[in-house]
Coordinates of C-alpha atoms in Angstrom, one line a residue:
X1428 CA 99.2 204.9 65.3
X1429 CA 96.2 202.7 64.3
X1430 CA 94.9 200.6 67.1
X1431 CA 91.4 199.5 68.0
X1432 CA 90.2 197.3 70.8
X1433 CA 86.7 197.2 72.4
X1434 CA 86.0 195.3 75.6
X1435 CA 82.6 193.7 75.3
X1436 CA 81.3 193.4 78.9
X1437 CA 78.4 191.2 77.7
X1438 CA 75.7 193.4 79.4
X1439 CA 72.3 191.9 78.7
X1440 CA 70.2 193.8 81.3
X1441 CA 71.0 191.4 84.2
X1442 CA 73.4 193.8 86.0
X1443 CA 75.9 191.1 86.9
X1444 CA 78.8 192.0 89.1
X1445 CA 81.4 190.8 86.6
X1446 CA 80.1 193.2 83.9
X1447 CA 81.3 196.2 85.9
X1448 CA 84.8 195.4 86.9
X1449 CA 87.1 194.3 84.0
X1450 CA 89.2 194.7 82.3
X1451 CA 92.9 195.5 81.9
X1452 CA 95.6 196.1 79.4
X1453 CA 99.3 195.9 79.3
X1454 CA 102.6 196.3 77.4
X1455 CA 104.8 193.5 76.3
X1456 CA 107.6 193.2 73.8
X1457 CA 106.7 189.6 73.2
X1458 CA 108.8 189.2 70.0
X1459 CA 111.8 191.0 71.3
X1460 CA 112.1 193.4 68.3
X1461 CA 112.6 196.5 70.5
X1462 CA 109.0 197.8 69.7
X1463 CA 106.6 197.3 72.7
X1464 CA 103.4 195.5 71.9
X1465 CA 99.9 195.6 73.4
X1466 CA 97.7 193.0 75.2
X1467 CA 94.2 193.7 76.2
X1468 CA 91.5 191.7 78.1
X1469 CA 88.2 190.8 76.6
X1470 CA 84.8 189.8 78.1
X1471 CA 82.0 188.3 76.1
X1472 CA 79.0 186.5 77.5
X1473 CA 79.5 186.2 81.3
X1474 CA 76.8 183.5 81.9
X1475 CA 78.2 180.7 79.8
X1476 CA 80.9 178.2 80.7
X1477 CA 81.2 177.1 77.1
X1478 CA 83.8 179.6 75.9
X1479 CA 84.7 178.3 72.4
X1480 CA 82.5 180.9 70.6
X1481 CA 83.5 183.8 72.9
X1482 CA 85.8 186.6 71.8
X1483 CA 89.5 186.3 72.7
X1484 CA 91.8 188.7 74.5
X1485 CA 93.7 190.8 72.0
X1486 CA 97.5 190.8 71.3
X1487 CA 98.6 193.7 69.1
X1488 CA 102.0 193.7 67.5
X1489 CA 103.8 197.1 67.2
X1490 CA 104.9 197.5 63.5
X1491 CA 106.3 201.0 64.1
X1492 CA 103.5 202.9 62.3
X1493 CA 100.5 200.8 63.5
X1494 CA 99.5 197.9 65.6
X1495 CA 98.5 194.7 64.0
X1496 CA 96.3 192.1 65.8
X1497 CA 98.1 188.8 66.1
X1498 CA 96.6 186.8 68.9
X1499 CA 95.5 183.9 66.7
X1500 CA 98.8 183.8 64.9
X1501 CA 100.6 183.8 68.2
X1502 CA 98.4 181.1 69.6
X1503 CA 97.3 183.5 72.4
X1504 CA 93.6 182.5 72.3
X1505 CA 92.3 183.4 75.7
X1506 CA 88.4 183.2 75.5
X1507 CA 87.6 183.3 79.2
X1508 CA 85.8 186.3 80.7
X1509 CA 89.0 188.2 81.6
X1510 CA 89.7 190.9 84.2
X1511 CA 93.4 191.7 84.3
X1512 CA 96.8 191.4 82.6
X1513 CA 100.1 190.8 84.4
X1514 CA 103.3 190.6 82.3
X1515 CA 106.6 189.1 83.5
X1516 CA 109.4 186.7 82.5
X1517 CA 108.8 184.0 85.2
X1518 CA 111.3 181.6 83.7
X1519 CA 114.1 184.2 83.0
X1520 CA 114.5 183.1 79.5
X1521 CA 114.4 186.6 78.1
X1522 CA 110.9 186.4 76.7
X1523 CA 108.0 187.9 78.7
X1524 CA 105.1 185.8 79.7
X1525 CA 101.4 186.7 80.3
X1526 CA 99.2 185.9 83.3
X1527 CA 95.5 186.5 82.8
X1528 CA 93.1 187.0 85.7
X1529 CA 89.6 185.7 84.9
X1530 CA 86.2 185.4 86.5
X1531 CA 86.8 181.6 86.6
X1532 CA 90.2 179.9 86.2
X1533 CA 93.2 182.0 85.5
X1534 CA 95.6 181.3 82.6
X1535 CA 99.4 181.5 82.3
X1536 CA 100.7 182.0 78.8
X1537 CA 104.4 181.0 78.4
X1538 CA 106.3 182.8 75.7
X1539 CA 107.9 180.1 73.5
X1540 CA 110.4 182.6 72.1
X1541 CA 109.3 182.0 68.4
X1542 CA 106.4 184.5 68.4
X1543 CA 103.9 182.1 69.9
X1544 CA 102.6 181.2 73.4
X1545 CA 101.5 178.1 75.3
X1546 CA 99.0 178.0 78.1
X1547 CA 100.5 176.3 81.2
X1548 CA 98.5 177.5 84.2
X1549 CA 97.5 174.0 85.4
X1550 CA 101.0 172.6 84.8
X1551 CA 102.5 175.5 86.7
X1552 CA 100.0 175.3 89.5
X1553 CA 98.6 178.8 89.1
X1554 CA 95.1 178.2 87.5
X1555 CA 93.4 179.9 90.5
X1556 CA 89.6 179.1 89.9
X1557 CA 88.3 182.0 91.9
X1558 CA 87.2 185.5 90.6
X1559 CA 90.5 187.2 90.4
X1560 CA 91.3 190.9 89.7
X1561 CA 94.7 192.5 89.5
X1562 CA 97.8 190.2 89.7
X1563 CA 101.4 191.2 90.0
X1564 CA 104.8 189.6 89.3
X1565 CA 107.6 190.3 91.8
X1566 CA 110.5 188.5 93.4
X1567 CA 108.8 188.3 96.7
X1568 CA 111.1 185.7 98.3
X1569 CA 114.3 187.3 96.7
X1570 CA 115.7 184.2 95.1
X1571 CA 116.2 185.6 91.6
X1572 CA 112.9 184.6 89.9
X1573 CA 109.4 186.1 89.7
X1574 CA 106.6 185.1 92.0
X1575 CA 103.0 185.9 91.5
X1576 CA 100.6 187.7 93.8
X1577 CA 96.9 187.3 92.8
X1578 CA 94.2 189.6 94.1
X1579 CA 90.9 187.7 94.5
X1580 CA 87.5 189.5 94.8
X1581 CA 84.1 188.1 95.5
X1582 CA 82.6 184.6 95.9
X1583 CA 80.3 185.0 92.9
X1584 CA 79.2 182.8 89.9
X1585 CA 77.6 184.8 87.1
X1586 CA 76.0 181.6 85.8
X1587 CA 73.9 181.1 89.0
X1588 CA 73.9 184.6 90.6
X1589 CA 70.7 185.9 92.2
X1590 CA 69.6 189.4 91.2
X1591 CA 69.5 192.3 93.7
X1592 CA 66.8 195.0 94.0
X1593 CA 66.6 198.4 95.6
X1594 CA 63.8 199.4 98.1
X1595 CA 61.6 200.4 95.1
X1596 CA 61.9 196.9 93.6
X1597 CA 64.2 198.0 90.8
X1598 CA 67.0 195.8 89.6
X1599 CA 70.4 197.1 90.8
X1600 CA 74.0 195.9 91.1
X1601 CA 74.6 193.9 94.2
X1602 CA 76.6 195.7 96.9
X1603 CA 80.0 194.0 97.1
X1604 CA 80.0 194.3 100.9
X1605 CA 77.1 191.9 101.0
X1606 CA 79.0 189.2 99.2
X1607 CA 81.7 187.0 100.8
X1608 CA 85.3 187.7 99.9
X1609 CA 87.9 185.3 98.5
X1610 CA 91.3 185.4 100.1
X1611 CA 94.3 186.4 97.9
X1612 CA 97.0 183.9 96.8
X1613 CA 100.7 184.1 96.6
X1614 CA 102.4 181.7 94.3
X1615 CA 106.1 181.2 94.9
X1616 CA 108.2 180.2 91.9
X1617 CA 110.0 176.9 92.3
X1618 CA 112.4 177.6 89.5
X1619 CA 111.4 174.5 87.5
X1620 CA 108.3 176.0 85.8
X1621 CA 105.9 175.3 88.8
X1622 CA 104.7 177.4 91.7
X1623 CA 103.5 176.7 95.2
X1624 CA 100.8 178.7 97.0
X1625 CA 102.2 180.0 100.3
X1626 CA 100.1 183.0 101.4
X1627 CA 99.3 181.6 104.8
X1628 CA 102.7 180.4 105.8
X1629 CA 104.2 183.8 104.6
X1630 CA 101.7 185.8 106.6
X1631 CA 100.0 187.3 103.6
X1632 CA 96.5 186.9 105.0
X1633 CA 94.2 189.8 106.0
X1634 CA 90.7 189.8 107.4
X1635 CA 87.8 190.2 104.9
X1636 CA 89.7 191.4 101.9
X1637 CA 88.0 192.2 98.6
X1638 CA 91.2 192.9 96.7
X1639 CA 91.2 194.9 93.5
X1640 CA 94.7 196.1 93.1
X1641 CA 98.2 195.4 94.5
X1642 CA 101.6 197.2 94.5
X1643 CA 104.8 195.4 95.5
X1644 CA 107.6 197.7 96.4
X1645 CA 110.0 198.6 99.2
X1646 CA 108.0 201.1 101.3
X1647 CA 110.2 201.4 104.3
X1648 CA 113.6 201.4 102.5
X1649 CA 115.0 198.2 104.2
X1650 CA 115.8 196.6 100.8
X1651 CA 112.9 194.1 101.2
X1652 CA 109.8 194.1 99.0
X1653 CA 106.5 195.0 100.8
X1654 CA 103.0 194.4 99.5
X1655 CA 100.2 196.9 99.5
X1656 CA 96.6 195.7 98.7
X1657 CA 93.7 197.9 97.8
X1658 CA 90.5 196.4 99.0
X1659 CA 86.9 197.3 98.1
X1660 CA 84.8 198.4 101.1
X1661 CA 87.3 197.0 103.6
X1662 CA 90.6 198.2 105.1
X1663 CA 93.5 198.1 102.8
X1664 CA 96.5 195.9 103.7
X1665 CA 100.2 196.7 104.0
X1666 CA 102.2 193.5 104.3
X1667 CA 105.6 194.6 105.7
X1668 CA 108.5 192.2 104.9
X1669 CA 110.2 191.1 108.1
X1670 CA 112.7 188.9 106.4
X1671 CA 113.1 185.2 105.3
X1672 CA 109.9 185.6 103.1
X1673 CA 107.7 186.4 106.1
X1674 CA 105.3 189.3 106.3
X1675 CA 103.2 191.1 109.0
X1676 CA 100.1 193.2 108.1
X1677 CA 100.6 196.7 109.5
X1678 CA 98.4 199.0 107.5
X1679 CA 96.7 200.5 110.5
X1680 CA 100.0 200.9 112.3
X1681 CA 101.5 202.7 109.3
X1682 CA 98.5 204.8 108.7
X1683 CA 97.4 203.6 105.3
X1684 CA 94.5 201.2 106.0
X1685 CA 91.8 203.8 105.8
X1686 CA 91.2 207.5 105.1
X1687 CA 92.1 210.1 107.7
X1688 CA 88.7 209.6 109.3
X1689 CA 89.4 205.9 109.9
X1690 CA 86.9 204.9 107.3
X1691 CA 87.5 202.1 104.8
X1692 CA 86.9 203.0 101.2
X1693 CA 86.0 201.4 97.9
X1694 CA 89.6 201.1 96.8
X1695 CA 90.2 200.3 93.1
X1696 CA 93.6 201.4 91.7
X1697 CA 97.1 202.2 92.9
X1698 CA 99.8 204.6 91.8
X1699 CA 103.2 204.6 93.4
X1700 CA 106.0 207.2 93.3
X1701 CA 108.0 209.6 95.4
X1702 CA 106.1 212.9 94.7
X1703 CA 107.7 214.8 97.6
X1704 CA 111.3 213.6 96.8
X1705 CA 112.0 212.5 100.4
X1706 CA 113.3 209.1 99.2
X1707 CA 110.2 207.1 100.3
X1708 CA 107.5 205.8 97.9
X1709 CA 104.0 207.4 98.3
X1710 CA 100.7 205.8 97.5
X1711 CA 97.7 207.1 95.6
X1712 CA 94.5 205.1 95.7
X1713 CA 91.4 205.6 93.6
X1714 CA 88.0 205.1 95.1
X1715 CA 84.2 205.1 94.8
X1716 CA 82.1 208.2 94.3
X1717 CA 81.6 210.6 97.3
X1718 CA 84.8 209.1 99.0
X1719 CA 87.4 211.0 96.9
X1720 CA 90.7 209.4 96.0
X1721 CA 93.4 209.2 98.7
X1722 CA 97.1 210.3 98.6
X1723 CA 99.2 208.7 101.4
X1724 CA 102.5 210.6 101.9
X1725 CA 105.2 208.3 103.2
X1726 CA 107.5 209.6 105.9
X1727 CA 109.5 206.5 106.3
X1728 CA 108.0 205.6 109.8
X1729 CA 104.5 205.6 108.4
X1730 CA 102.0 207.3 106.0
X1731 CA 99.6 210.2 106.4
X1732 CA 96.5 210.9 104.4
X1733 CA 97.3 214.4 102.9
X1734 CA 94.5 214.4 100.2
X1735 CA 92.6 217.4 101.5
X1736 CA 95.4 219.7 102.3
X1737 CA 97.0 219.2 99.0
X1738 CA 94.0 219.9 96.9
X1739 CA 93.1 216.4 95.8
X1740 CA 89.9 215.8 97.8
X1741 CA 87.2 218.0 96.3
X1742 CA 88.1 217.4 92.6
X1743 CA 87.6 213.6 92.7
X1744 CA 84.5 213.4 94.9
X1745 CA 82.1 213.1 92.0
X1746 CA 84.1 210.5 90.2
X1747 CA 84.7 206.7 90.5
X1748 CA 88.4 206.0 89.8
X1749 CA 90.0 202.8 88.5
X1750 CA 93.4 202.7 86.8
X1751 CA 95.9 205.4 87.8
X1752 CA 99.5 206.3 87.0
X1753 CA 101.9 208.7 88.9
X1754 CA 104.6 209.9 86.5
X1755 CA 106.3 213.1 85.4
X1756 CA 104.4 213.3 82.1
X1757 CA 105.8 216.6 81.0
X1758 CA 109.2 216.0 82.5
X1759 CA 109.3 219.4 84.3
X1760 CA 110.7 217.7 87.5
X1761 CA 107.4 217.3 89.3
X1762 CA 105.0 214.3 89.1
X1763 CA 101.6 214.1 87.5
X1764 CA 98.6 211.9 88.3
X1765 CA 96.4 210.4 85.6
X1766 CA 93.1 208.8 86.7
X1767 CA 90.7 206.7 84.6
X1768 CA 87.1 207.1 85.8
X1769 CA 83.8 205.3 85.2
X1770 CA 80.9 204.3 87.4
X1771 CA 79.8 200.7 88.0
X1772 CA 76.1 201.5 88.4
X1773 CA 74.5 200.9 85.0
X1774 CA 70.8 200.4 85.7
X1775 CA 68.4 202.3 83.3
X1776 CA 67.1 204.5 86.1
X1777 CA 70.6 205.5 87.2
X1778 CA 72.8 208.3 85.9
X1779 CA 75.1 207.8 82.9
X1780 CA 78.0 205.7 84.1
X1781 CA 80.5 207.3 81.8
X1782 CA 83.0 209.8 83.3
X1783 CA 85.8 211.9 82.0
X1784 CA 89.4 211.0 82.9
X1785 CA 91.4 213.4 85.1
X1786 CA 95.0 214.7 85.2
X1787 CA 96.6 216.5 88.2
X1788 CA 100.0 218.1 88.3
X1789 CA 102.1 218.5 91.5
X1790 CA 103.2 222.1 91.9
X1791 CA 106.1 221.3 94.2
X1792 CA 104.6 223.4 96.9
X1793 CA 102.5 220.9 98.7
X1794 CA 99.6 221.3 96.3
X1795 CA 98.2 219.4 93.3
X1796 CA 96.5 221.2 90.4
X1797 CA 93.7 219.9 88.1
X1798 CA 95.0 220.4 84.5
X1799 CA 92.5 218.1 82.8
X1800 CA 90.9 220.8 80.7
X1801 CA 94.2 221.9 79.3
X1802 CA 95.6 218.5 78.5
X1803 CA 93.9 217.4 75.3
X1804 CA 90.5 216.4 73.7
X1805 CA 90.5 213.0 75.5
X1806 CA 89.8 214.7 78.8
X1807 CA 86.5 216.0 77.5
X1808 CA 85.3 212.4 76.6
X1809 CA 83.3 210.4 79.1
X1810 CA 83.7 206.6 79.1
X1811 CA 83.5 203.7 81.5
X1812 CA 87.2 203.4 81.9
X1813 CA 89.1 200.7 83.8
X1814 CA 92.6 199.6 83.3
X1815 CA 95.5 202.0 82.6
X1816 CA 99.1 201.0 81.6
X1817 CA 102.1 203.2 81.0
X1818 CA 104.9 202.9 78.4
X1819 CA 107.1 204.8 76.0
X1820 CA 105.6 203.1 73.0
X1821 CA 107.0 205.5 70.4
X1822 CA 110.5 205.6 72.0
X1823 CA 110.7 209.3 72.2
X1824 CA 111.6 209.5 75.9
X1825 CA 108.2 210.4 77.5
X1826 CA 105.5 208.3 79.0
X1827 CA 102.4 207.3 76.9
X1828 CA 99.2 205.7 78.3
X1829 CA 96.9 203.0 77.3
X1830 CA 93.3 203.0 78.7
X1831 CA 90.8 200.2 78.4
X1832 CA 87.2 201.4 78.2
X1833 CA 84.1 199.1 78.6
X1834 CA 81.9 198.8 75.5
X1835 CA 84.0 201.4 73.7
X1836 CA 87.4 201.8 71.9
X1837 CA 90.5 201.6 74.1
X1838 CA 92.5 204.9 74.2
X1839 CA 96.1 204.9 73.1
X1840 CA 97.3 208.3 74.3
X1841 CA 100.5 209.5 72.8
X1842 CA 102.2 212.1 75.0
X1843 CA 102.8 215.2 73.0
X1844 CA 103.7 217.5 76.0
X1845 CA 106.1 220.3 75.8
X1846 CA 108.7 218.9 78.1
X1847 CA 111.9 219.4 80.0
X1848 CA 115.1 217.3 80.2
X1849 CA 114.6 213.6 80.8
X1850 CA 116.3 210.2 81.5
X1851 CA 114.7 206.8 81.1
X1852 CA 116.1 203.6 82.5
X1853 CA 115.4 199.9 81.9
X1854 CA 117.1 197.0 83.5
X1855 CA 118.2 193.5 82.7
X1856 CA 118.8 191.2 85.6
X1857 CA 121.6 188.6 85.9
X1858 CA 121.3 187.1 89.4
X1859 CA 118.2 189.2 90.0
X1860 CA 115.0 188.5 87.9
X1861 CA 115.6 189.5 84.3
X1862 CA 112.8 192.1 84.2
X1863 CA 114.4 194.1 86.9
X1864 CA 111.3 194.2 89.0
X1865 CA 112.2 195.6 92.3
X1866 CA 115.2 197.6 91.0
X1867 CA 115.5 201.0 92.7
X1868 CA 117.2 204.0 91.0
X1869 CA 118.3 207.2 92.5
X1870 CA 119.1 210.0 90.0
X1871 CA 120.9 213.1 91.2
X1872 CA 120.7 216.2 89.0
X1873 CA 122.5 219.0 90.8
X1874 CA 120.9 219.6 94.2
X1875 CA 117.9 217.4 93.4
X1876 CA 117.7 213.6 93.8
X1877 CA 114.8 211.6 92.4
X1878 CA 113.9 208.1 93.6
X1879 CA 111.9 205.5 91.7
X1880 CA 111.4 201.8 91.8
X1881 CA 110.2 199.2 89.2
X1882 CA 107.2 198.1 91.1
X1883 CA 105.2 194.9 90.8
X1884 CA 101.6 195.5 89.9
X1885 CA 100.1 199.0 90.5
X1886 CA 97.4 200.8 88.5
X1887 CA 94.4 198.6 88.1
X1888 CA 94.3 195.2 86.3
X1889 CA 97.1 196.3 84.0
X1890 CA 100.8 195.9 83.3
X1891 CA 103.1 198.9 82.8
X1892 CA 106.3 198.7 80.8
X1893 CA 109.2 198.1 83.3
X1894 CA 110.7 201.4 82.7
X1895 CA 111.8 204.3 85.0
X1896 CA 111.2 207.8 83.5
X1897 CA 112.8 210.8 85.3
X1898 CA 111.8 214.3 84.4
X1899 CA 114.7 216.8 85.1
X1900 CA 113.1 220.1 84.2
X1901 CA 115.7 222.7 83.1
X1902 CA 118.7 220.8 84.3
X1903 CA 121.8 220.6 82.1
X1904 CA 124.8 218.7 83.0
X1905 CA 125.9 215.2 84.0
X1906 CA 123.8 213.0 86.2
X1907 CA 124.7 210.5 89.0
X1908 CA 122.7 207.4 88.8
X1909 CA 122.8 204.9 91.7
X1910 CA 121.1 201.6 91.0
X1911 CA 120.1 199.1 93.8
X1912 CA 119.4 195.6 92.5
X1913 CA 116.8 193.4 94.4
X1914 CA 119.5 190.9 95.4
X1915 CA 121.7 193.4 97.1
X1916 CA 124.2 194.7 94.4
X1917 CA 124.7 198.4 94.0
X1918 CA 126.3 200.3 91.3
X1919 CA 126.8 204.0 90.4
X1920 CA 126.7 205.2 86.8
X1921 CA 128.6 208.4 86.1
X1922 CA 128.9 210.6 83.0
X1923 CA 125.2 210.0 82.2
X1924 CA 123.6 212.9 80.5
X1925 CA 119.9 213.9 80.0
X1926 CA 118.0 213.0 76.8
X1927 CA 118.9 209.3 76.8
X1928 CA 117.5 205.9 77.4
X1929 CA 120.0 203.8 79.3
X1930 CA 119.8 200.0 79.5
X1931 CA 121.4 198.8 82.8
X1932 CA 122.6 195.3 83.0
X1933 CA 123.2 193.8 86.4
X1934 CA 126.9 193.2 87.0
X1935 CA 128.1 189.7 87.4
X1936 CA 130.2 188.3 90.3
X1937 CA 133.1 187.9 87.9
X1938 CA 136.0 190.3 88.3

């Protein structure tokens, strides 16, 4: 399908911090026609506060055989220097809205339901003025509507920033560990179109964060949403929900604050799924070069860094990872890991910052295998890749990928894998949030049970389609599907067979 979007990072030889980070991308069926559309960040000139002549973020309508750019027609004209996309229906009206993280004030685009958007961030109370990275929608306080967690990064103003030099007097990118961090924000939905920032009173404060990604999911299976934050050069956070919308930071206690040596890493992106099928959600975090990405296996009572012994350490050492997705892309019953790579060091005396993406496949025997070379021509192309978002845009039952590249065309990667049996699920909330964020599904196929959750956030700076995709391999027969809704309801679907997309509506309280 025809699609072209180029993120202009506005590099003019000054090596500004903001040129290296953005941006993101996402999937949104904004016009509710059943065809999922694309939204992508845009940069422009980072040193000007006058944005009227700057390029806009892109909104691309899915016409079935191509994508048509419609942001001007849809009144989605976002000309700030953007970093991330978050998609969610915050007012539960059935039309998904867009939150855009920016270097300066963030914006919230309310879907008017007629094919257009209205910018309402200041009215809603979410126009965070700090340099924000990934944001995530989720029902954090479990009251039936979506709240907003915003990752904030560095205290940095590209219009007044001082340059940095190496020991030979050459201009280089400033080390983020030398710049002060901004605290994150948690905006709680009041149900009337406004939000209140409550991070401190909810316990969502960690020391020295430089947050780049967030994943909101139930990591300890107590039916409460927890929040995992990937920090750059500092310990990661795991905010465990202790009830009544209160959290405690327990990453060190749970074994997922640092790598197995106790060293903090330059954490960028997050992928969440249950690769070992023990019923607990595992975490994969992408990192800076020479650190390797990290796989945390979740045992329920805590996590363990299993990167090295599962074959994932050496293959990623030379790469700098950003967006990442853990899905069963060939639907053989075992998960795969896609990683978008690209360096941040872009000075003329430094190496080419472009890097190839990677794809790993879980063998089911406590090992992952690098299958990049056999997975298509894109894996031989080097780019400065950032955000990755997953969706089934062609509605054929498998997961496709969208990758935003800096100063180059975004990749729309249609999945043409030879695949096994499959089932996809999407959800429409009734008492729970309409998007079904926080829904957990358990699919039993014979002797195997697969567990997934519609997580808030994940990847890097991007918004996945709220869809659960289960690869079933060679299984033939009926499936048992158990659905756990965020507000406590449970239901069991019987007679479901592979090869279908099932839309699950939350049951009402009516008999």
